[in-house]
mmCIF file of C-alpha atoms in Angstrom:
data_model
loop_
_atom_site.group_PDB
_atom_site.id
_atom_site.type_symbol
_atom_site.label_atom_id
_atom_site.label_comp_id
_atom_site.label_asym_id
_atom_site.label_seq_id
_atom_site.Cartn_x
_atom_site.Cartn_y
_atom_site.Cartn_z
ATOM 1 C CA MET O 1 25.954 140.964 -55.312
ATOM 2 C CA GLU O 2 22.825 139.634 -56.855
ATOM 3 C CA ILE O 3 22.088 135.944 -56.391
ATOM 4 C CA ILE O 4 21.644 134.713 -60.190
ATOM 5 C CA ALA O 5 20.154 130.979 -59.601
ATOM 6 C CA ARG O 6 19.949 128.646 -56.593
ATOM 7 C CA ILE O 7 20.892 125.382 -56.221
ATOM 8 C CA ARG O 8 18.513 122.407 -56.234
ATOM 9 C CA SER O 9 20.351 119.220 -54.369
ATOM 10 C CA ASP O 10 19.481 116.187 -52.711
ATOM 11 C CA PHE O 11 21.628 117.827 -49.312
ATOM 12 C CA SER O 12 19.169 118.894 -46.997
ATOM 13 C CA GLY O 13 21.545 119.984 -44.141
ATOM 14 C CA LYS O 14 26.136 120.428 -44.236
ATOM 15 C CA PHE O 15 26.320 117.027 -42.780
ATOM 16 C CA GLY O 16 27.724 114.480 -45.655
ATOM 17 C CA ILE O 17 28.315 117.237 -47.874
ATOM 18 C CA PRO O 18 31.452 116.228 -49.869
ATOM 19 C CA ARG O 19 34.404 118.039 -48.832
ATOM 20 C CA GLN O 20 35.745 119.595 -51.926
ATOM 21 C CA SER O 21 33.775 119.632 -55.706
ATOM 22 C CA GLY O 22 34.858 116.709 -57.688
ATOM 23 C CA LEU O 23 35.041 114.019 -54.852
ATOM 24 C CA VAL O 24 31.755 112.212 -55.817
ATOM 25 C CA GLU O 25 31.460 112.920 -59.469
ATOM 26 C CA ALA O 26 28.133 110.675 -59.567
ATOM 27 C CA LEU O 27 26.681 113.467 -56.986
ATOM 28 C CA GLY O 28 24.561 115.488 -59.444
ATOM 29 C CA ALA O 29 22.216 118.739 -58.456
ATOM 30 C CA GLU O 30 20.613 121.435 -60.742
ATOM 31 C CA ILE O 31 21.791 125.019 -60.643
ATOM 32 C CA VAL O 32 18.054 126.993 -61.420
ATOM 33 C CA PHE O 33 18.507 130.674 -62.144
ATOM 34 C CA GLU O 34 16.578 133.372 -60.187
ATOM 35 C CA PRO O 35 13.056 134.505 -62.476
ATOM 36 C CA GLU O 36 14.767 137.632 -63.769
ATOM 37 C CA TYR O 37 17.619 135.676 -64.892
ATOM 38 C CA ARG O 38 16.125 132.914 -67.054
ATOM 39 C CA VAL O 39 17.518 134.270 -69.772
ATOM 40 C CA GLU O 40 18.388 131.876 -73.071
ATOM 41 C CA GLU O 41 20.766 134.351 -74.319
ATOM 42 C CA ALA O 42 22.751 134.801 -71.097
ATOM 43 C CA LEU O 43 23.708 131.468 -72.046
ATOM 44 C CA ARG O 44 24.727 131.281 -75.733
ATOM 45 C CA GLY O 45 27.921 128.547 -75.765
ATOM 46 C CA LEU O 46 28.213 127.094 -72.536
ATOM 47 C CA GLU O 47 27.200 123.809 -73.569
ATOM 48 C CA GLU O 48 30.585 123.457 -75.536
ATOM 49 C CA TYR O 49 32.308 123.486 -72.164
ATOM 50 C CA SER O 50 32.241 120.266 -70.076
ATOM 51 C CA HIS O 51 32.817 121.685 -66.957
ATOM 52 C CA ILE O 52 31.793 125.382 -65.009
ATOM 53 C CA TRP O 53 33.234 127.488 -61.969
ATOM 54 C CA VAL O 54 30.409 127.677 -59.616
ATOM 55 C CA ILE O 55 30.880 131.190 -57.130
ATOM 56 C CA TRP O 56 28.624 130.477 -54.505
ATOM 57 C CA GLY O 57 27.925 131.952 -50.800
ATOM 58 C CA PHE O 58 27.871 129.510 -47.726
ATOM 59 C CA HIS O 59 24.475 131.095 -46.709
ATOM 60 C CA GLU O 60 24.071 129.911 -43.494
ATOM 61 C CA ASN O 61 27.604 130.781 -42.578
ATOM 62 C CA ALA O 62 26.586 134.404 -43.053
ATOM 63 C CA GLY O 63 27.121 137.020 -40.113
ATOM 64 C CA LYS O 64 29.188 134.352 -38.333
ATOM 65 C CA GLU O 65 32.336 135.829 -36.907
ATOM 66 C CA TRP O 66 35.448 134.718 -38.539
ATOM 67 C CA SER O 67 38.736 133.494 -37.283
ATOM 68 C CA PRO O 68 42.118 133.984 -38.572
ATOM 69 C CA THR O 69 43.103 130.511 -38.072
ATOM 70 C CA VAL O 70 41.259 126.841 -38.237
ATOM 71 C CA ARG O 71 41.738 123.376 -38.028
ATOM 72 C CA PRO O 72 41.202 121.437 -41.214
ATOM 73 C CA PRO O 73 39.811 118.280 -41.491
ATOM 74 C CA ARG O 74 42.594 116.717 -43.477
ATOM 75 C CA LEU O 75 44.988 117.602 -41.034
ATOM 76 C CA GLY O 76 42.434 115.962 -38.513
ATOM 77 C CA GLY O 77 40.823 118.956 -36.876
ATOM 78 C CA ASN O 78 43.502 119.966 -34.511
ATOM 79 C CA THR O 79 46.172 121.796 -35.986
ATOM 80 C CA ARG O 80 45.162 125.193 -36.633
ATOM 81 C CA ILE O 81 46.634 126.908 -39.759
ATOM 82 C CA GLY O 82 45.795 130.926 -41.652
ATOM 83 C CA VAL O 83 42.396 130.919 -43.002
ATOM 84 C CA PHE O 84 43.618 131.906 -46.409
ATOM 85 C CA ALA O 85 45.708 129.040 -46.980
ATOM 86 C CA THR O 86 42.425 127.228 -46.569
ATOM 87 C CA ARG O 87 39.199 126.191 -48.096
ATOM 88 C CA SER O 88 37.166 126.711 -44.287
ATOM 89 C CA PRO O 89 33.645 128.338 -44.990
ATOM 90 C CA TYR O 90 33.980 130.184 -41.781
ATOM 91 C CA ARG O 91 35.515 133.533 -43.686
ATOM 92 C CA PRO O 92 35.471 137.014 -43.512
ATOM 93 C CA ASN O 93 32.977 136.604 -46.900
ATOM 94 C CA PRO O 94 31.451 133.651 -46.743
ATOM 95 C CA ILE O 95 32.495 132.891 -50.784
ATOM 96 C CA GLY O 96 32.131 129.601 -52.125
ATOM 97 C CA LEU O 97 34.108 128.078 -55.501
ATOM 98 C CA SER O 98 33.518 124.813 -56.628
ATOM 99 C CA CYS O 99 34.396 123.086 -60.359
ATOM 100 C CA VAL O 100 32.057 121.010 -61.809
ATOM 101 C CA ARG O 101 31.276 119.317 -64.725
ATOM 102 C CA LEU O 102 28.232 120.595 -67.110
ATOM 103 C CA LEU O 103 25.982 117.792 -68.144
ATOM 104 C CA GLU O 104 23.490 119.362 -69.611
ATOM 105 C CA ILE O 105 21.378 122.359 -69.980
ATOM 106 C CA ARG O 106 17.688 121.492 -69.654
ATOM 107 C CA HIS O 107 15.285 123.839 -70.957
ATOM 108 C CA GLY O 108 11.925 123.833 -69.379
ATOM 109 C CA ALA O 109 8.791 125.550 -67.529
ATOM 110 C CA GLU O 110 12.073 127.169 -65.007
ATOM 111 C CA GLY O 111 13.880 128.562 -68.070
ATOM 112 C CA PRO O 112 17.238 127.275 -68.424
ATOM 113 C CA VAL O 113 18.301 124.784 -65.981
ATOM 114 C CA LEU O 114 22.061 123.660 -65.601
ATOM 115 C CA CYS O 115 22.375 119.948 -64.483
ATOM 116 C CA ILE O 116 25.853 118.961 -63.354
ATOM 117 C CA ALA O 117 28.325 116.838 -61.282
ATOM 118 C CA GLY O 118 30.190 116.964 -58.818
ATOM 119 C CA GLY O 119 28.849 119.233 -56.512
ATOM 120 C CA ASP O 120 29.725 120.238 -52.757
ATOM 121 C CA MET O 121 26.443 122.345 -52.377
ATOM 122 C CA MET O 122 23.568 122.404 -50.200
ATOM 123 C CA ASP O 123 20.068 122.359 -51.001
ATOM 124 C CA GLY O 124 18.833 126.343 -51.492
ATOM 125 C CA THR O 125 22.556 127.389 -51.891
ATOM 126 C CA PRO O 126 22.528 130.865 -53.245
ATOM 127 C CA VAL O 127 24.646 131.356 -56.794
ATOM 128 C CA TYR O 128 26.418 134.537 -58.079
ATOM 129 C CA ASP O 129 28.198 133.540 -60.817
ATOM 130 C CA ILE O 130 29.058 131.512 -63.147
ATOM 131 C CA LYS O 131 32.322 131.030 -65.858
ATOM 132 C CA PRO O 132 33.600 127.685 -68.129
ATOM 133 C CA TYR O 133 36.323 126.268 -66.639
ATOM 134 C CA LEU O 134 38.868 126.856 -69.397
ATOM 135 C CA PRO O 135 41.961 123.700 -69.465
ATOM 136 C CA TYR O 136 44.258 125.833 -71.343
ATOM 137 C CA VAL O 137 44.738 128.278 -68.566
ATOM 138 C CA ASP O 138 43.485 126.375 -65.545
ATOM 139 C CA ILE O 139 45.113 123.007 -65.773
ATOM 140 C CA ARG O 140 48.227 123.966 -63.531
ATOM 141 C CA PRO O 141 50.504 120.899 -63.945
ATOM 142 C CA ASP O 142 53.383 122.153 -61.583
ATOM 143 C CA ALA O 143 51.046 123.168 -59.079
ATOM 144 C CA THR O 144 51.452 122.874 -55.241
ATOM 145 C CA GLY O 145 49.283 121.763 -53.040
ATOM 146 C CA GLY O 146 50.329 123.585 -49.076
ATOM 147 C CA PHE O 147 49.517 120.842 -46.553
ATOM 148 C CA THR O 148 47.663 118.675 -48.691
ATOM 149 C CA ASP O 149 50.504 117.610 -50.728
ATOM 150 C CA ARG O 150 51.575 115.728 -47.036
ATOM 151 C CA THR O 151 48.399 114.200 -45.405
ATOM 152 C CA VAL O 152 46.506 110.987 -46.486
ATOM 153 C CA LYS O 153 42.953 111.880 -47.679
ATOM 154 C CA ARG O 154 40.966 109.718 -45.376
ATOM 155 C CA THR O 155 38.327 106.964 -47.201
ATOM 156 C CA VAL O 156 36.215 104.278 -46.136
ATOM 157 C CA ALA O 157 34.975 101.248 -47.504
ATOM 158 C CA VAL O 158 31.491 101.200 -47.372
ATOM 159 C CA GLU O 159 28.834 98.081 -46.265
ATOM 160 C CA ILE O 160 24.897 98.898 -47.375
ATOM 161 C CA PRO O 161 23.150 95.391 -46.600
ATOM 162 C CA ALA O 162 20.764 94.906 -49.766
ATOM 163 C CA ILE O 163 17.566 95.359 -48.244
ATOM 164 C CA LEU O 164 18.503 98.858 -47.456
ATOM 165 C CA ARG O 165 19.847 99.551 -50.786
ATOM 166 C CA GLU O 166 16.703 98.648 -51.659
ATOM 167 C CA ARG O 167 15.396 101.872 -50.234
ATOM 168 C CA MET O 168 17.956 103.988 -52.175
ATOM 169 C CA PRO O 169 16.510 105.126 -55.732
ATOM 170 C CA ALA O 170 18.955 103.206 -57.894
ATOM 171 C CA GLU O 171 20.314 106.604 -59.598
ATOM 172 C CA LYS O 172 21.157 107.629 -56.341
ATOM 173 C CA ILE O 173 23.138 104.986 -54.616
ATOM 174 C CA ASP O 174 26.404 104.826 -56.538
ATOM 175 C CA ALA O 175 26.248 109.359 -54.948
ATOM 176 C CA LEU O 176 25.309 107.935 -51.596
ATOM 177 C CA GLU O 177 28.460 105.408 -51.874
ATOM 178 C CA GLY O 178 30.438 108.062 -53.052
ATOM 179 C CA ILE O 179 29.617 110.498 -50.450
ATOM 180 C CA LEU O 180 30.219 107.750 -47.806
ATOM 181 C CA ARG O 181 33.467 106.398 -48.977
ATOM 182 C CA GLU O 182 34.885 109.961 -48.510
ATOM 183 C CA ASP O 183 34.214 109.630 -44.338
ATOM 184 C CA PRO O 184 31.351 112.631 -43.503
ATOM 185 C CA ARG O 185 32.719 112.716 -39.808
ATOM 186 C CA PRO O 186 34.950 115.118 -38.161
ATOM 187 C CA ALA O 187 37.885 114.675 -38.599
ATOM 188 C CA TYR O 188 38.715 114.689 -34.542
ATOM 189 C CA GLN O 189 36.013 111.677 -33.827
ATOM 190 C CA ASP O 190 37.003 108.506 -33.981
ATOM 191 C CA ASP O 191 34.678 106.246 -32.121
ATOM 192 C CA PRO O 192 33.229 102.942 -33.426
ATOM 193 C CA ASP O 193 30.358 103.099 -30.983
ATOM 194 C CA ARG O 194 29.127 106.025 -32.416
ATOM 195 C CA GLU O 195 25.971 106.413 -34.903
ATOM 196 C CA TYR O 196 25.796 109.378 -37.291
ATOM 197 C CA ALA O 197 23.388 110.323 -39.370
ATOM 198 C CA PHE O 198 22.384 112.666 -42.157
ATOM 199 C CA GLU O 199 19.824 113.593 -44.849
ATOM 200 C CA PHE O 200 20.480 112.871 -48.095
ATOM 201 C CA GLY O 201 17.683 112.142 -51.418
ATOM 202 C CA GLY O 202 14.849 113.009 -49.135
ATOM 203 C CA LYS O 203 15.877 109.521 -46.634
ATOM 204 C CA ARG O 204 17.688 109.692 -43.494
ATOM 205 C CA ILE O 205 20.849 107.383 -43.286
ATOM 206 C CA ARG O 206 22.131 106.390 -40.279
ATOM 207 C CA PHE O 207 25.581 104.489 -39.633
ATOM 208 C CA HIS O 208 28.808 104.107 -38.072
ATOM 209 C CA VAL O 209 32.245 103.688 -38.552
ATOM 210 C CA GLU O 210 34.718 100.398 -37.158
ATOM 211 C CA ASN O 211 37.962 99.605 -38.271
ATOM 212 C CA SER O 212 37.594 101.608 -41.713
ATOM 213 C CA VAL O 213 34.452 100.185 -42.465
ATOM 214 C CA LEU O 214 31.697 102.293 -42.855
ATOM 215 C CA LYS O 215 28.555 100.696 -42.232
ATOM 216 C CA VAL O 216 24.712 101.512 -42.905
ATOM 217 C CA THR O 217 22.616 100.587 -40.007
ATOM 218 C CA GLU O 218 19.448 102.347 -41.374
ATOM 219 C CA ILE O 219 17.466 104.190 -44.388
ATOM 220 C CA TYR O 220 14.742 105.414 -44.171
#
């Protein structure tokens, strides 16, 4: 498959990225087309849709061995289940699928750029295709969610001291809080003395979690 575009996002690494699309609606990103696909006509009519499907690649996992069973974070990271019953990034073909909100199509020197929200992709992620989200067929009210119907999604309260908030651009605070509420720690780790860190929006965020409260200790 040809790479038609790449993601431009605030994540330079994998840690901290929401585990599914749509979890953090305040999280913005852009889809920047490769030069040969910067064709206005190819996007004609897309502005009428509120959401799109993005088919992309786990490029940092390419070439890595896959396992027939994986340990989903939603199950605590200790229970194994078949890879095809999960959305694990470690698959025979490292392909991702995300439903994101289409905010606008910006036109400029880079051609048409799709501004999106609610993504779960790191900066530089290759995009292979884009399709419109169609409510009349894509919404399934009677659908069942497998093991996710039987588990409780782990979230935490977030505390960011005012002096640290000032170090983040104001337009990125809501996204940062949403990311942290989803508790980016590995599901099997719950050590209140352990400190974690990740890159977001050109800043390094450090935090620890105690009694279901995530406290940001540094932003620099």
